[in-house]
């Protein structure tokens, strides 16, 4: 249990060539790991470059790391009664174009490397998922040991969470685990650091890696040399802050102050309220990366967010998103048009 089970994608930017952690996404809905299905095709293109023989490059596949971890964690959680059958929720597009077959083949190859059983099942909804008398999940007559890509807020989420607690299945999107993905945890880290409640090493880690963050409230706070309530500092220092909802995904409910008008920023602050489910975070201007622009192919400056996967206690590969600098509203997210790319080591 605990850290050994976690599925995490750490989103960070490089500022003066030093990492700054913007958020940690937890659960099977983190996204980004799927793109490495294309690695074999992309590798072929890379190796066509005449200088590639001299490159010392490797690729840690997030898709393989994800599936290998799920297989291991499911058997560890459910125990000797586990079938290793994993249910992955997908939309009809993936089924229609046969992408699920490639993923299923990867899983079977990984399963074959172990002495534990397993099969990948797919569905577009959970209407056909039921629970038998023993409390085991069943889909189309097969026992299911793990359900992926379904939010705990789903109508069957509570039942899946109960089955997880009883070790009848592994459900990495249960409400307890996904609390770790709440962005306001960053505000908690800085509050504990300011109160002297962290170890020396942990305090140093938060200071250097996590941008200053605070719950949006009317509580007094110190930010560097600045003093005042969080609300007062937020209104006074628009261009240096980002406003985020604690539980939100796909770049929604994120307002980068310097890309907002004064009235727009004040309105966003007012609508967020001071109940504590939003936070403000110090803006980190990312180092620019020169890359071909998606529209023209011309080399141009891009803002980049690096997604680093951690599955259990192991590195699971990386993935990136980039958007042409000075475009959009300062939020680099696939749902907002950012371009995705694989990362080689």
Short mmCIF file of C-alpha atoms in Angstrom, two decimals:
data_model
loop_
_atom_site.label_atom_id
_atom_site.label_comp_id
_atom_site.label_asym_id
_atom_site.label_seq_id
_atom_site.Cartn_x
_atom_site.Cartn_y
_atom_site.Cartn_z
CA UNK A 1 0.00 0.00 0.00
CA UNK A 2 0.94 3.68 0.25
CA UNK A 3 3.83 4.92 -1.87
CA UNK A 4 4.32 1.47 -3.41
CA UNK A 5 0.93 1.77 -5.15
CA UNK A 6 1.01 5.36 -6.38
CA UNK A 7 0.68 6.48 -9.98
CA UNK A 8 2.10 10.01 -10.17
CA UNK A 9 3.03 12.50 -12.87
CA UNK A 10 5.13 15.37 -11.59
CA UNK A 11 4.70 18.48 -13.75
CA UNK A 12 7.66 20.80 -13.63
CA UNK A 13 9.32 23.64 -15.51
CA UNK A 14 12.99 24.52 -15.73
CA UNK A 15 13.83 28.00 -14.44
CA UNK A 16 17.45 29.02 -15.01
CA UNK A 17 18.11 25.32 -15.62
CA UNK A 18 16.73 24.37 -12.19
CA UNK A 19 13.48 22.39 -11.74
CA UNK A 20 10.38 23.93 -10.19
CA UNK A 21 7.52 21.57 -9.39
CA UNK A 22 4.16 23.04 -10.39
CA UNK A 23 1.90 20.15 -9.38
CA UNK A 24 1.71 16.41 -8.80
CA UNK A 25 -1.07 14.49 -10.54
CA UNK A 26 -2.11 11.24 -8.86
CA UNK A 27 -4.16 8.29 -10.12
CA UNK A 28 -4.68 6.45 -13.37
CA UNK A 29 -6.20 9.53 -15.05
CA UNK A 30 -2.88 11.40 -15.06
CA UNK A 31 -2.53 11.10 -18.85
CA UNK A 32 0.57 11.39 -21.01
CA UNK A 33 1.82 7.83 -20.60
CA UNK A 34 -0.18 6.71 -23.65
CA UNK A 35 1.93 8.63 -26.18
CA UNK A 36 4.83 6.19 -25.81
CA UNK A 37 2.79 3.62 -27.76
CA UNK A 38 4.32 5.42 -30.76
CA UNK A 39 7.92 4.93 -29.67
CA UNK A 40 8.82 2.22 -32.19
CA UNK A 41 7.67 4.35 -35.13
CA UNK A 42 9.39 7.46 -33.76
CA UNK A 43 12.59 5.55 -33.03
CA UNK A 44 12.76 4.48 -36.65
CA UNK A 45 12.66 8.13 -37.73
CA UNK A 46 15.30 9.13 -35.18
CA UNK A 47 17.68 6.39 -36.29
CA UNK A 48 17.51 7.54 -39.89
CA UNK A 49 19.55 10.59 -38.90
CA UNK A 50 23.12 10.01 -40.17
CA UNK A 51 24.64 10.98 -36.83
CA UNK A 52 22.39 8.73 -34.71
CA UNK A 53 25.03 5.99 -34.38
CA UNK A 54 27.04 8.28 -32.14
CA UNK A 55 24.15 9.18 -29.88
CA UNK A 56 23.89 7.49 -26.52
CA UNK A 57 20.12 7.64 -26.18
CA UNK A 58 17.54 5.44 -24.50
CA UNK A 59 13.83 5.67 -23.84
CA UNK A 60 11.99 4.65 -20.70
CA UNK A 61 8.49 3.92 -21.96
CA UNK A 62 5.84 5.41 -19.64
CA UNK A 63 3.25 3.04 -21.15
CA UNK A 64 5.30 -0.05 -20.34
CA UNK A 65 6.26 1.31 -16.93
CA UNK A 66 2.61 2.09 -16.20
CA UNK A 67 1.34 -1.37 -17.19
CA UNK A 68 4.19 -3.22 -15.48
CA UNK A 69 3.49 -1.33 -12.27
CA UNK A 70 -0.27 -1.92 -12.47
CA UNK A 71 0.27 -5.66 -12.95
CA UNK A 72 2.63 -5.88 -9.98
CA UNK A 73 0.58 -3.62 -7.70
CA UNK A 74 -2.67 -5.45 -8.49
CA UNK A 75 -1.23 -8.83 -7.55
CA UNK A 76 0.40 -7.39 -4.43
CA UNK A 77 -2.84 -5.74 -3.31
CA UNK A 78 -5.35 -8.48 -4.14
CA UNK A 79 -3.07 -11.39 -3.25
CA UNK A 80 -3.23 -15.06 -4.18
CA UNK A 81 -6.82 -14.82 -5.45
CA UNK A 82 -5.87 -12.27 -8.14
CA UNK A 83 -6.55 -13.04 -11.81
CA UNK A 84 -4.48 -10.07 -13.01
CA UNK A 85 -7.39 -8.90 -15.20
CA UNK A 86 -7.17 -5.11 -15.61
CA UNK A 87 -10.12 -3.06 -16.87
CA UNK A 88 -9.08 0.06 -18.76
CA UNK A 89 -11.75 2.61 -19.61
CA UNK A 90 -11.34 4.07 -23.11
CA UNK A 91 -13.49 6.09 -25.48
CA UNK A 92 -14.96 4.65 -28.66
CA UNK A 93 -12.27 6.29 -30.81
CA UNK A 94 -9.59 3.96 -29.41
CA UNK A 95 -11.73 0.88 -29.93
CA UNK A 96 -12.79 1.90 -33.43
CA UNK A 97 -9.18 2.38 -34.60
CA UNK A 98 -7.82 -0.68 -32.81
CA UNK A 99 -5.37 1.16 -30.53
CA UNK A 100 -6.48 -1.04 -27.65
CA UNK A 101 -5.05 -4.08 -29.44
CA UNK A 102 -1.54 -2.58 -29.38
CA UNK A 103 -1.84 -1.80 -25.69
CA UNK A 104 -3.21 -5.27 -24.96
CA UNK A 105 -0.24 -6.82 -26.79
CA UNK A 106 2.20 -4.75 -24.71
CA UNK A 107 0.51 -5.91 -21.52
CA UNK A 108 0.61 -9.57 -22.57
CA UNK A 109 4.32 -9.27 -23.36
CA UNK A 110 4.99 -7.79 -19.92
CA UNK A 111 2.84 -10.44 -18.21
CA UNK A 112 4.79 -13.16 -20.02
CA UNK A 113 7.96 -11.90 -18.33
CA UNK A 114 6.48 -12.88 -14.94
CA UNK A 115 4.92 -16.00 -13.45
CA UNK A 116 1.71 -14.11 -12.61
CA UNK A 117 -1.44 -14.15 -14.79
CA UNK A 118 -3.05 -11.11 -16.36
CA UNK A 119 -5.16 -9.78 -19.20
CA UNK A 120 -6.19 -6.29 -20.29
CA UNK A 121 -9.92 -5.70 -20.72
CA UNK A 122 -11.51 -2.63 -22.30
CA UNK A 123 -14.85 -0.87 -21.95
CA UNK A 124 -16.35 2.51 -22.83
CA UNK A 125 -18.54 2.62 -19.72
CA UNK A 126 -19.09 0.73 -16.49
CA UNK A 127 -22.70 -0.24 -17.13
CA UNK A 128 -21.72 -3.89 -17.48
CA UNK A 129 -19.60 -4.03 -14.31
CA UNK A 130 -21.24 -5.84 -11.40
CA UNK A 131 -20.19 -7.34 -8.08
CA UNK A 132 -20.73 -10.99 -7.23
CA UNK A 133 -21.74 -12.43 -3.86
CA UNK A 134 -18.11 -12.50 -2.72
CA UNK A 135 -17.70 -8.78 -3.51
CA UNK A 136 -15.49 -9.36 -6.58
CA UNK A 137 -16.00 -7.13 -9.63
CA UNK A 138 -17.22 -8.96 -12.74
CA UNK A 139 -17.37 -7.79 -16.36
CA UNK A 140 -18.72 -9.96 -19.17
CA UNK A 141 -18.30 -13.05 -17.00
CA UNK A 142 -14.66 -12.33 -16.03
CA UNK A 143 -13.33 -11.34 -12.63
CA UNK A 144 -11.76 -7.86 -12.68
CA UNK A 145 -8.92 -7.12 -10.26
CA UNK A 146 -8.23 -3.51 -11.20
CA UNK A 147 -10.23 -0.63 -12.72
CA UNK A 148 -8.38 2.25 -14.40
CA UNK A 149 -9.27 5.66 -15.82
CA UNK A 150 -12.45 6.14 -13.78
CA UNK A 151 -12.82 9.02 -11.35
CA UNK A 152 -13.77 8.22 -7.74
CA UNK A 153 -16.68 10.64 -8.24
CA UNK A 154 -18.24 8.17 -10.71
CA UNK A 155 -21.52 6.67 -9.48
CA UNK A 156 -19.78 3.34 -8.90
CA UNK A 157 -16.64 4.95 -7.48
CA UNK A 158 -17.68 4.49 -3.84
CA UNK A 159 -18.28 0.78 -4.41
CA UNK A 160 -14.90 0.41 -6.12
CA UNK A 161 -13.23 2.24 -3.22
CA UNK A 162 -14.85 -0.12 -0.70
CA UNK A 163 -13.67 -3.13 -2.71
CA UNK A 164 -10.16 -1.62 -2.74
CA UNK A 165 -10.15 -1.28 1.06
CA UNK A 166 -11.26 -4.93 1.35
CA UNK A 167 -8.46 -5.93 -1.07
CA UNK A 168 -10.98 -7.38 -3.50
CA UNK A 169 -9.55 -5.21 -6.29
CA UNK A 170 -6.91 -2.55 -6.83
CA UNK A 171 -8.45 0.87 -7.49
CA UNK A 172 -5.73 3.56 -7.77
CA UNK A 173 -8.36 6.28 -8.21
CA UNK A 174 -9.90 5.76 -4.79
CA UNK A 175 -10.68 8.95 -2.90
CA UNK A 176 -7.86 8.51 -0.37
CA UNK A 177 -5.13 8.22 -3.01
CA UNK A 178 -6.43 11.01 -5.24
CA UNK A 179 -6.39 13.43 -2.28
CA UNK A 180 -2.62 13.42 -2.79
CA UNK A 181 -3.19 15.08 -6.17
CA UNK A 182 -4.93 18.10 -4.64
CA UNK A 183 -2.86 21.13 -5.67
CA UNK A 184 -3.49 22.79 -2.30
CA UNK A 185 -1.05 20.26 -0.83
CA UNK A 186 1.63 22.65 -2.07
CA UNK A 187 0.15 25.34 0.17
CA UNK A 188 0.26 22.87 3.06
CA UNK A 189 3.97 22.22 2.41
CA UNK A 190 4.83 25.92 2.57
CA UNK A 191 2.64 26.49 5.64
CA UNK A 192 4.42 23.64 7.46
CA UNK A 193 7.81 24.95 6.37
CA UNK A 194 6.98 28.46 7.66
CA UNK A 195 5.79 26.96 10.95
CA UNK A 196 9.03 24.98 11.34
CA UNK A 197 7.22 21.65 11.23
CA UNK A 198 9.38 20.05 8.53
CA UNK A 199 12.76 18.40 8.89
CA UNK A 200 15.75 20.38 7.69
CA UNK A 201 16.03 18.28 4.53
CA UNK A 202 12.30 18.46 3.74
CA UNK A 203 12.22 22.22 4.35
CA UNK A 204 15.16 22.69 2.01
CA UNK A 205 13.44 20.53 -0.63
CA UNK A 206 10.25 22.61 -0.45
CA UNK A 207 12.19 25.88 -0.54
CA UNK A 208 14.16 25.00 -3.65
CA UNK A 209 11.72 22.81 -5.59
CA UNK A 210 8.18 24.03 -4.83
CA UNK A 211 7.15 27.58 -5.80
CA UNK A 212 5.73 29.60 -2.93
CA UNK A 213 2.08 28.60 -2.52
CA UNK A 214 -0.71 29.58 -0.12
CA UNK A 215 -4.40 28.88 0.36
CA UNK A 216 -6.47 31.76 -1.00
CA UNK A 217 -7.85 33.04 2.32
CA UNK A 218 -7.89 36.19 4.40
CA UNK A 219 -5.29 34.74 6.75
CA UNK A 220 -2.04 36.68 7.30
CA UNK A 221 1.03 35.31 5.53
CA UNK A 222 4.64 36.16 4.80
CA UNK A 223 5.88 35.82 1.23
CA UNK A 224 9.55 36.68 1.07
CA UNK A 225 9.71 40.26 2.31
CA UNK A 226 6.00 40.84 1.79
CA UNK A 227 3.42 40.72 4.56
CA UNK A 228 -0.37 40.84 4.47
CA UNK A 229 -3.33 38.56 4.01
CA UNK A 230 -3.17 36.09 1.14
CA UNK A 231 -6.09 37.90 -0.48
CA UNK A 232 -4.36 41.29 -0.23
CA UNK A 233 -1.09 39.98 -1.66
CA UNK A 234 -2.93 38.17 -4.45
CA UNK A 235 -4.70 41.34 -5.58
CA UNK A 236 -1.56 43.48 -5.28
CA UNK A 237 0.86 41.18 -7.13
CA UNK A 238 -1.11 39.90 -10.10
CA UNK A 239 1.85 39.49 -12.47
CA UNK A 240 3.81 37.33 -10.03
CA UNK A 241 1.10 34.80 -9.18
CA UNK A 242 -1.00 31.97 -10.57
CA UNK A 243 -4.46 31.15 -9.23
CA UNK A 244 -5.45 27.46 -9.19
CA UNK A 245 -8.33 25.35 -7.95
CA UNK A 246 -7.09 22.52 -5.76
CA UNK A 247 -9.00 19.73 -7.48
CA UNK A 248 -9.06 20.38 -11.21
CA UNK A 249 -7.56 18.85 -14.35
CA UNK A 250 -6.58 19.59 -17.97
CA UNK A 251 -5.49 23.14 -17.25
CA UNK A 252 -9.00 24.17 -16.19
CA UNK A 253 -9.44 26.63 -13.34
CA UNK A 254 -5.91 27.99 -13.76
CA UNK A 255 -5.35 31.75 -14.13
CA UNK A 256 -1.86 33.09 -14.80
CA UNK A 257 -1.91 36.65 -13.47
CA UNK A 258 0.36 38.27 -16.05
CA UNK A 259 -1.95 37.03 -18.82
CA UNK A 260 -5.05 38.48 -17.14
CA UNK A 261 -6.37 42.02 -17.21
CA UNK A 262 -6.58 43.70 -13.78
CA UNK A 263 -10.36 43.41 -13.85
CA UNK A 264 -10.24 39.81 -15.06
CA UNK A 265 -7.79 38.86 -12.29
CA UNK A 266 -9.88 40.57 -9.61
CA UNK A 267 -12.98 38.79 -10.89
CA UNK A 268 -11.24 35.40 -10.87
CA UNK A 269 -10.08 36.02 -7.29
CA UNK A 270 -13.58 37.04 -6.23
CA UNK A 271 -15.21 34.02 -7.88
CA UNK A 272 -12.68 31.66 -6.31
CA UNK A 273 -13.59 32.93 -2.85
CA UNK A 274 -11.63 32.49 0.35
CA UNK A 275 -12.94 29.14 1.56
CA UNK A 276 -9.54 27.52 1.00
CA UNK A 277 -10.20 25.24 -1.97
CA UNK A 278 -8.12 27.52 -4.25
CA UNK A 279 -4.48 28.47 -3.92
CA UNK A 280 -2.14 31.09 -5.29
CA UNK A 281 1.32 30.04 -6.42
CA UNK A 282 4.35 32.08 -7.39
CA UNK A 283 4.68 32.31 -11.17
CA UNK A 284 7.67 30.51 -12.66
CA UNK A 285 8.80 31.80 -16.04
CA UNK A 286 10.00 28.67 -17.85
CA UNK A 287 13.27 28.53 -19.73
CA UNK A 288 12.57 28.74 -23.43
CA UNK A 289 13.08 25.77 -25.74
CA UNK A 290 13.70 26.30 -29.44
CA UNK A 291 11.59 23.92 -31.50
CA UNK A 292 9.64 23.83 -34.79
CA UNK A 293 6.34 25.67 -34.58
CA UNK A 294 3.42 23.33 -35.22
CA UNK A 295 1.81 25.60 -37.80
CA UNK A 296 4.77 26.70 -39.93
CA UNK A 297 7.64 24.40 -39.00
CA UNK A 298 9.81 27.47 -38.39
CA UNK A 299 12.09 27.32 -35.33
CA UNK A 300 10.62 29.42 -32.54
CA UNK A 301 10.67 29.85 -28.75
CA UNK A 302 8.38 27.54 -26.78
CA UNK A 303 7.32 27.23 -23.16
CA UNK A 304 7.69 23.65 -21.93
CA UNK A 305 6.15 21.68 -19.08
CA UNK A 306 7.97 18.42 -18.35
CA UNK A 307 5.92 15.50 -17.05
CA UNK A 308 7.99 13.01 -15.05
CA UNK A 309 6.28 9.73 -14.14
CA UNK A 310 6.77 7.92 -10.86
CA UNK A 311 5.09 4.53 -10.51
CA UNK A 312 5.44 3.13 -7.02
CA UNK A 313 9.01 3.97 -6.03
CA UNK A 314 10.41 3.77 -9.57
CA UNK A 315 11.09 6.25 -12.37
CA UNK A 316 8.54 5.59 -15.11
CA UNK A 317 9.77 7.76 -17.99
CA UNK A 318 8.99 11.31 -19.07
CA UNK A 319 6.79 13.23 -21.46
CA UNK A 320 6.59 16.85 -22.45
CA UNK A 321 4.17 19.51 -23.64
CA UNK A 322 5.14 22.73 -25.32
CA UNK A 323 3.38 25.80 -26.58
CA UNK A 324 4.75 28.70 -28.56
CA UNK A 325 5.83 31.42 -26.13
CA UNK A 326 3.59 34.45 -25.68
CA UNK A 327 0.51 32.58 -26.89
CA UNK A 328 -2.58 31.46 -25.07
CA UNK A 329 -3.03 32.40 -21.43
CA UNK A 330 0.21 31.02 -20.05
CA UNK A 331 -1.20 27.55 -19.36
CA UNK A 332 0.72 24.80 -21.20
CA UNK A 333 -1.71 21.91 -21.37
CA UNK A 334 -2.70 19.42 -24.06
CA UNK A 335 -6.37 20.28 -23.61
CA UNK A 336 -5.46 23.88 -24.46
CA UNK A 337 -3.55 23.05 -27.62
CA UNK A 338 -0.04 22.27 -26.37
CA UNK A 339 1.98 19.85 -28.51
CA UNK A 340 3.16 16.63 -26.91
CA UNK A 341 6.53 14.97 -27.29
CA UNK A 342 8.46 11.98 -25.97
CA UNK A 343 11.56 12.43 -23.86
CA UNK A 344 14.73 10.43 -24.40
CA UNK A 345 17.42 9.90 -21.79
#
